[in-house]
Amino acid sequence: MDDNNNNYTDNSFNLYQAYSYTLLLLVEPTSFSYAVVYQNRLLVSAQNCDLDELAHPKQLSELLSATYKKVIIGLPATSLTLVPKKLFSDSLVPDYARFLDVKENEKVFAQALDAENNIIYKTPGYIAAAVEKFGFQNTVYTAQGWIQAIINTNPPSDNLYIEVGKSQVQLLNFSGRSLRFYNIFESAHEDDLVYFTSLVVEELRLKPQTVTLVLSGDISLDDKSLKRLAEFFPKIEINGLKVLELPGQIPSHKLLALAALSLCGSSEAL
């Protein structure tokens, strides 16, 4: 995995103009990334920040306490379930949540994931506590923007999209513009990535020789995770999709999940 934080600050960034900016926060189990956006242009970003800085900001105190035009927070899931919109009802969310085995120190959220599905998921209480000050109405599921951005490209059914995080990997496949498969897995080693990718390819009855893996997130062309994948899957691409106007020194695939939060709405918390 790549440890590059891709920190960036545009010369025009001015917190006194925060009222016209959007703050994006992408939270992982042990870290978070942030971006400040004006219209469609990235002004500030940093990745792999200490999660305690989100809960008890010191270095980022001014940035995180500013009054923004909009705040969008992507939250991770320790467990989730998808419900077709035709079957979804707000009154049934507590019943759906029982399947997630929710503990006292976890919080449940429900929201639309795409045009056809709603997602119900739980996130650790310490993460919910860290973002509560921003308003739970401003939270979305971490992958919602990433999924929507890919849907907008009319993804081929033989593409398997992979978002690599620090401790988790997300895998995504479509049939036309309809979600065919989505899941998250714990991944601490390159062999975990290979194993779960192989498992999903087999489950979807795709062929390793013809499926195209399209990767984004914490991965680079020269890192060992990609090289390990290439031993089993000959067709691998780095996702070149751009959601925001980025400076040339930041690879778009590194910020894709974070930048794609700008496409999101909001969720409901229980």
Tab-separated table of C-alpha atoms in Angstrom:
chain	number	residue	atom	x	y	z
A	1	MET	CA	0.000	0.000	0.000
A	2	ASP	CA	1.037	3.547	-0.607
A	3	ASP	CA	1.710	5.801	2.382
A	4	ASN	CA	1.692	9.030	0.360
A	5	ASN	CA	-0.834	11.384	1.971
A	6	ASN	CA	-1.266	13.490	-1.190
A	7	ASN	CA	-1.534	16.671	0.893
A	8	TYR	CA	-2.436	19.707	-1.181
A	9	THR	CA	-3.358	23.354	-0.600
A	10	ASP	CA	-4.348	25.714	-3.405
A	11	ASN	CA	-2.989	29.247	-3.208
A	12	SER	CA	-6.511	30.669	-3.437
A	13	PHE	CA	-7.785	28.791	-0.367
A	14	ASN	CA	-9.132	31.166	2.289
A	15	LEU	CA	-11.067	29.952	5.332
A	16	TYR	CA	-12.819	33.326	5.541
A	17	GLN	CA	-14.662	32.187	2.409
A	18	ALA	CA	-15.648	28.820	3.884
A	19	TYR	CA	-19.316	29.760	3.600
A	20	SER	CA	-18.965	29.159	-0.155
A	21	TYR	CA	-16.944	25.905	0.172
A	22	THR	CA	-17.893	22.246	0.629
A	23	LEU	CA	-16.075	20.122	3.223
A	24	LEU	CA	-15.719	16.414	2.407
A	25	LEU	CA	-14.712	13.920	5.098
A	26	LEU	CA	-14.047	10.259	4.316
A	27	VAL	CA	-13.720	8.256	7.532
A	28	GLU	CA	-12.046	4.855	7.872
A	29	PRO	CA	-11.856	2.690	11.026
A	30	THR	CA	-8.494	4.171	12.101
A	31	SER	CA	-8.016	7.318	10.000
A	32	PHE	CA	-9.774	9.894	7.855
A	33	SER	CA	-9.212	11.994	4.758
A	34	TYR	CA	-10.575	15.434	3.996
A	35	ALA	CA	-11.020	17.810	1.111
A	36	VAL	CA	-12.317	21.343	0.727
A	37	VAL	CA	-13.975	22.039	-2.605
A	38	TYR	CA	-15.151	25.202	-4.321
A	39	GLN	CA	-17.614	24.521	-7.127
A	40	ASN	CA	-15.815	21.661	-8.911
A	41	ARG	CA	-12.244	22.556	-7.898
A	42	LEU	CA	-10.140	21.010	-5.151
A	43	LEU	CA	-8.708	23.617	-2.781
A	44	VAL	CA	-7.335	21.500	0.082
A	45	SER	CA	-6.881	17.781	0.694
A	46	ALA	CA	-5.059	15.371	2.990
A	47	GLN	CA	-5.290	11.609	3.459
A	48	ASN	CA	-4.574	9.119	6.229
A	49	CYS	CA	-5.027	11.651	9.030
A	50	ASP	CA	-5.127	10.494	12.643
A	51	LEU	CA	-8.734	9.791	13.628
A	52	ASP	CA	-8.185	11.502	16.978
A	53	GLU	CA	-7.644	14.748	15.084
A	54	LEU	CA	-11.238	14.465	13.862
A	55	ALA	CA	-12.609	13.816	17.340
A	56	HIS	CA	-10.323	16.304	19.144
A	57	PRO	CA	-8.877	18.636	16.496
A	58	LYS	CA	-5.660	20.486	17.210
A	59	GLN	CA	-3.737	21.078	13.982
A	60	LEU	CA	-6.991	21.054	11.984
A	61	SER	CA	-9.071	22.957	14.514
A	62	GLU	CA	-9.695	26.018	12.323
A	63	LEU	CA	-10.392	23.997	9.188
A	64	LEU	CA	-12.825	21.596	10.872
A	65	SER	CA	-14.653	24.280	12.852
A	66	ALA	CA	-15.277	26.683	9.965
A	67	THR	CA	-18.827	27.297	8.753
A	68	TYR	CA	-19.139	25.661	5.338
A	69	LYS	CA	-21.833	25.927	2.709
A	70	LYS	CA	-22.105	22.140	2.816
A	71	VAL	CA	-20.529	19.243	4.712
A	72	ILE	CA	-20.609	15.643	3.468
A	73	ILE	CA	-19.199	12.833	5.611
A	74	GLY	CA	-18.615	9.304	4.345
A	75	LEU	CA	-18.899	6.714	7.130
A	76	PRO	CA	-17.512	3.157	7.098
A	77	ALA	CA	-19.535	0.045	7.897
A	78	THR	CA	-18.690	-2.895	10.116
A	79	SER	CA	-21.776	-4.640	8.749
A	80	LEU	CA	-24.377	-3.749	6.143
A	81	THR	CA	-27.390	-4.957	4.222
A	82	LEU	CA	-28.948	-3.770	0.976
A	83	VAL	CA	-32.726	-3.525	0.577
A	84	PRO	CA	-34.409	-2.962	-2.809
A	85	LYS	CA	-36.277	0.336	-2.761
A	86	LYS	CA	-39.496	-1.446	-3.695
A	87	LEU	CA	-39.296	-3.360	-0.403
A	88	PHE	CA	-37.892	-0.578	1.776
A	89	SER	CA	-39.909	1.181	4.451
A	90	ASP	CA	-38.639	3.571	7.129
A	91	SER	CA	-40.793	1.773	9.685
A	92	LEU	CA	-38.997	-1.502	8.958
A	93	VAL	CA	-35.456	-0.158	9.409
A	94	PRO	CA	-35.220	-1.329	13.067
A	95	ASP	CA	-36.231	-4.817	11.895
A	96	TYR	CA	-33.610	-4.816	9.143
A	97	ALA	CA	-31.026	-3.567	11.633
A	98	ARG	CA	-31.522	-6.629	13.827
A	99	PHE	CA	-29.767	-8.675	11.150
A	100	LEU	CA	-26.654	-6.529	11.696
A	101	ASP	CA	-26.268	-7.675	15.328
A	102	VAL	CA	-25.973	-4.098	16.562
A	103	LYS	CA	-24.130	-3.594	19.852
A	104	GLU	CA	-24.578	-0.778	22.364
A	105	ASN	CA	-21.432	0.987	21.129
A	106	GLU	CA	-22.545	1.014	17.471
A	107	LYS	CA	-24.867	3.330	15.546
A	108	VAL	CA	-27.129	2.425	12.653
A	109	PHE	CA	-27.644	4.555	9.544
A	110	ALA	CA	-30.056	4.145	6.619
A	111	GLN	CA	-30.002	5.868	3.235
A	112	ALA	CA	-30.447	5.474	-0.499
A	113	LEU	CA	-27.381	3.863	-2.083
A	114	ASP	CA	-28.367	4.133	-5.743
A	115	ALA	CA	-31.532	4.384	-7.836
A	116	GLU	CA	-32.588	0.835	-6.940
A	117	ASN	CA	-31.240	0.077	-3.462
A	118	ASN	CA	-31.204	1.425	0.068
A	119	ILE	CA	-28.399	0.570	2.465
A	120	ILE	CA	-28.661	-0.033	6.194
A	121	TYR	CA	-25.347	-0.210	7.998
A	122	LYS	CA	-23.730	0.095	11.388
A	123	THR	CA	-20.609	2.042	12.264
A	124	PRO	CA	-18.540	2.071	15.475
A	125	GLY	CA	-19.727	4.402	18.215
A	126	TYR	CA	-16.369	6.182	18.451
A	127	ILE	CA	-16.650	7.165	14.782
A	128	ALA	CA	-20.238	8.339	15.201
A	129	ALA	CA	-19.159	10.404	18.219
A	130	ALA	CA	-16.317	11.983	16.236
A	131	VAL	CA	-18.624	13.239	13.472
A	132	GLU	CA	-21.759	14.030	15.483
A	133	LYS	CA	-20.790	17.700	15.777
A	134	PHE	CA	-21.118	18.005	11.984
A	135	GLY	CA	-24.675	16.652	12.086
A	136	PHE	CA	-25.704	13.095	11.291
A	137	GLN	CA	-27.940	14.505	8.539
A	138	ASN	CA	-24.704	15.251	6.657
A	139	THR	CA	-23.475	11.643	6.708
A	140	VAL	CA	-23.598	9.134	3.869
A	141	TYR	CA	-22.255	5.645	3.383
A	142	THR	CA	-18.574	5.772	2.497
A	143	ALA	CA	-18.945	4.175	-0.947
A	144	GLN	CA	-22.072	5.989	-2.103
A	145	GLY	CA	-20.234	8.592	-4.156
A	146	TRP	CA	-17.761	6.056	-5.572
A	147	ILE	CA	-20.625	3.821	-6.682
A	148	GLN	CA	-22.556	6.713	-8.214
A	149	ALA	CA	-19.507	8.025	-10.069
A	150	ILE	CA	-18.952	4.607	-11.665
A	151	ILE	CA	-22.647	4.171	-12.531
A	152	ASN	CA	-22.431	7.443	-14.440
A	153	THR	CA	-19.821	5.886	-16.781
A	154	ASN	CA	-22.147	3.036	-17.900
A	155	PRO	CA	-19.778	0.364	-16.516
A	156	PRO	CA	-19.225	-2.863	-18.500
A	157	SER	CA	-20.479	-6.034	-16.804
A	158	ASP	CA	-17.048	-7.670	-17.087
A	159	ASN	CA	-15.355	-4.916	-15.040
A	160	LEU	CA	-14.731	-5.512	-11.348
A	161	TYR	CA	-14.145	-2.216	-9.532
A	162	ILE	CA	-11.877	-2.280	-6.482
A	163	GLU	CA	-11.373	0.511	-3.947
A	164	VAL	CA	-8.360	-0.196	-1.732
A	165	GLY	CA	-8.323	1.334	1.744
A	166	LYS	CA	-5.847	1.121	4.605
A	167	SER	CA	-7.558	-1.879	6.211
A	168	GLN	CA	-10.499	-2.705	3.948
A	169	VAL	CA	-11.134	-3.421	0.296
A	170	GLN	CA	-14.425	-2.781	-1.505
A	171	LEU	CA	-15.460	-4.732	-4.603
A	172	LEU	CA	-18.161	-3.655	-7.027
A	173	ASN	CA	-19.737	-5.070	-10.184
A	174	PHE	CA	-22.653	-4.005	-12.374
A	175	SER	CA	-25.073	-5.500	-14.829
A	176	GLY	CA	-25.798	-2.562	-17.093
A	177	ARG	CA	-26.386	0.365	-14.741
A	178	SER	CA	-27.779	-1.941	-12.058
A	179	LEU	CA	-25.733	-2.959	-9.044
A	180	ARG	CA	-24.968	-6.672	-9.301
A	181	PHE	CA	-22.476	-7.064	-6.450
A	182	TYR	CA	-21.041	-4.929	-3.687
A	183	ASN	CA	-19.234	-5.936	-0.510
A	184	ILE	CA	-16.399	-4.936	1.824
A	185	PHE	CA	-13.656	-7.170	3.209
A	186	GLU	CA	-10.906	-6.762	5.762
A	187	SER	CA	-7.598	-6.643	3.910
A	188	ALA	CA	-4.276	-6.212	5.710
A	189	HIS	CA	-1.995	-7.928	3.177
A	190	GLU	CA	-1.677	-8.210	-0.587
A	191	ASP	CA	-2.663	-11.891	-0.372
A	192	ASP	CA	-5.959	-10.826	1.229
A	193	LEU	CA	-6.638	-8.635	-1.783
A	194	VAL	CA	-5.911	-11.499	-4.167
A	195	TYR	CA	-8.026	-13.931	-2.152
A	196	PHE	CA	-11.144	-11.766	-1.942
A	197	THR	CA	-10.838	-10.673	-5.565
A	198	SER	CA	-10.599	-14.310	-6.659
A	199	LEU	CA	-13.543	-15.227	-4.427
A	200	VAL	CA	-15.766	-12.540	-5.940
A	201	VAL	CA	-14.696	-13.325	-9.515
A	202	GLU	CA	-15.623	-16.959	-8.939
A	203	GLU	CA	-18.939	-16.082	-7.259
A	204	LEU	CA	-19.913	-13.831	-10.171
A	205	ARG	CA	-18.823	-16.499	-12.665
A	206	LEU	CA	-16.423	-14.127	-14.329
A	207	LYS	CA	-13.264	-15.433	-15.972
A	208	PRO	CA	-9.877	-14.394	-14.526
A	209	GLN	CA	-8.429	-14.148	-18.036
A	210	THR	CA	-11.107	-11.771	-19.331
A	211	VAL	CA	-12.334	-9.784	-16.313
A	212	THR	CA	-10.889	-6.283	-16.052
A	213	LEU	CA	-9.917	-5.120	-12.564
A	214	VAL	CA	-10.307	-1.351	-12.250
A	215	LEU	CA	-8.505	-0.134	-9.130
A	216	SER	CA	-8.585	3.058	-7.131
A	217	GLY	CA	-7.618	4.176	-3.651
A	218	ASP	CA	-4.471	3.327	-1.721
A	219	ILE	CA	-2.621	1.592	-4.544
A	220	SER	CA	-0.028	2.426	-7.217
A	221	LEU	CA	1.210	0.849	-10.421
A	222	ASP	CA	4.476	-0.175	-8.803
A	223	ASP	CA	3.279	-1.474	-5.429
A	224	LYS	CA	3.336	-5.131	-4.439
A	225	SER	CA	-0.440	-5.455	-4.110
A	226	LEU	CA	-0.998	-4.681	-7.770
A	227	LYS	CA	1.919	-6.864	-8.820
A	228	ARG	CA	0.465	-9.739	-6.804
A	229	LEU	CA	-2.929	-9.282	-8.461
A	230	ALA	CA	-1.268	-9.269	-11.881
A	231	GLU	CA	-0.025	-12.822	-11.264
A	232	PHE	CA	-3.645	-14.011	-11.468
A	233	PHE	CA	-5.463	-11.346	-13.486
A	234	PRO	CA	-3.821	-10.128	-16.720
A	235	LYS	CA	-6.218	-7.216	-17.298
A	236	ILE	CA	-5.727	-4.515	-14.669
A	237	GLU	CA	-6.373	-0.785	-14.949
A	238	ILE	CA	-5.983	2.174	-12.646
A	239	ASN	CA	-9.288	4.038	-12.512
A	240	GLY	CA	-8.807	7.334	-14.357
A	241	LEU	CA	-12.244	8.723	-13.519
A	242	LYS	CA	-12.154	12.382	-12.417
A	243	VAL	CA	-14.967	13.837	-10.326
A	244	LEU	CA	-13.231	17.084	-9.364
A	245	GLU	CA	-10.737	19.394	-11.022
A	246	LEU	CA	-7.443	18.255	-9.479
A	247	PRO	CA	-3.881	19.595	-9.619
A	248	GLY	CA	-1.580	17.612	-11.861
A	249	GLN	CA	0.509	16.193	-9.030
A	250	ILE	CA	-2.416	14.280	-7.450
A	251	PRO	CA	-3.380	11.004	-9.178
A	252	SER	CA	-7.178	11.051	-9.562
A	253	HIS	CA	-7.569	7.417	-8.451
A	254	LYS	CA	-6.081	8.244	-5.051
A	255	LEU	CA	-8.835	10.738	-4.279
A	256	LEU	CA	-11.696	9.118	-6.187
A	257	ALA	CA	-13.762	7.886	-3.213
A	258	LEU	CA	-13.185	11.155	-1.330
A	259	ALA	CA	-13.888	13.412	-4.308
A	260	ALA	CA	-16.988	11.412	-5.258
A	261	LEU	CA	-18.616	12.313	-1.941
A	262	SER	CA	-19.420	15.609	-3.660
A	263	LEU	CA	-22.070	13.684	-5.625
A	264	CYS	CA	-23.918	12.607	-2.477
A	265	GLY	CA	-26.943	13.716	-0.525
A	266	SER	CA	-27.582	12.798	3.105
A	267	SER	CA	-28.676	9.890	5.313
A	268	GLU	CA	-30.845	9.098	8.282
A	269	ALA	CA	-29.442	7.900	11.601
A	270	LEU	CA	-31.212	5.694	14.111
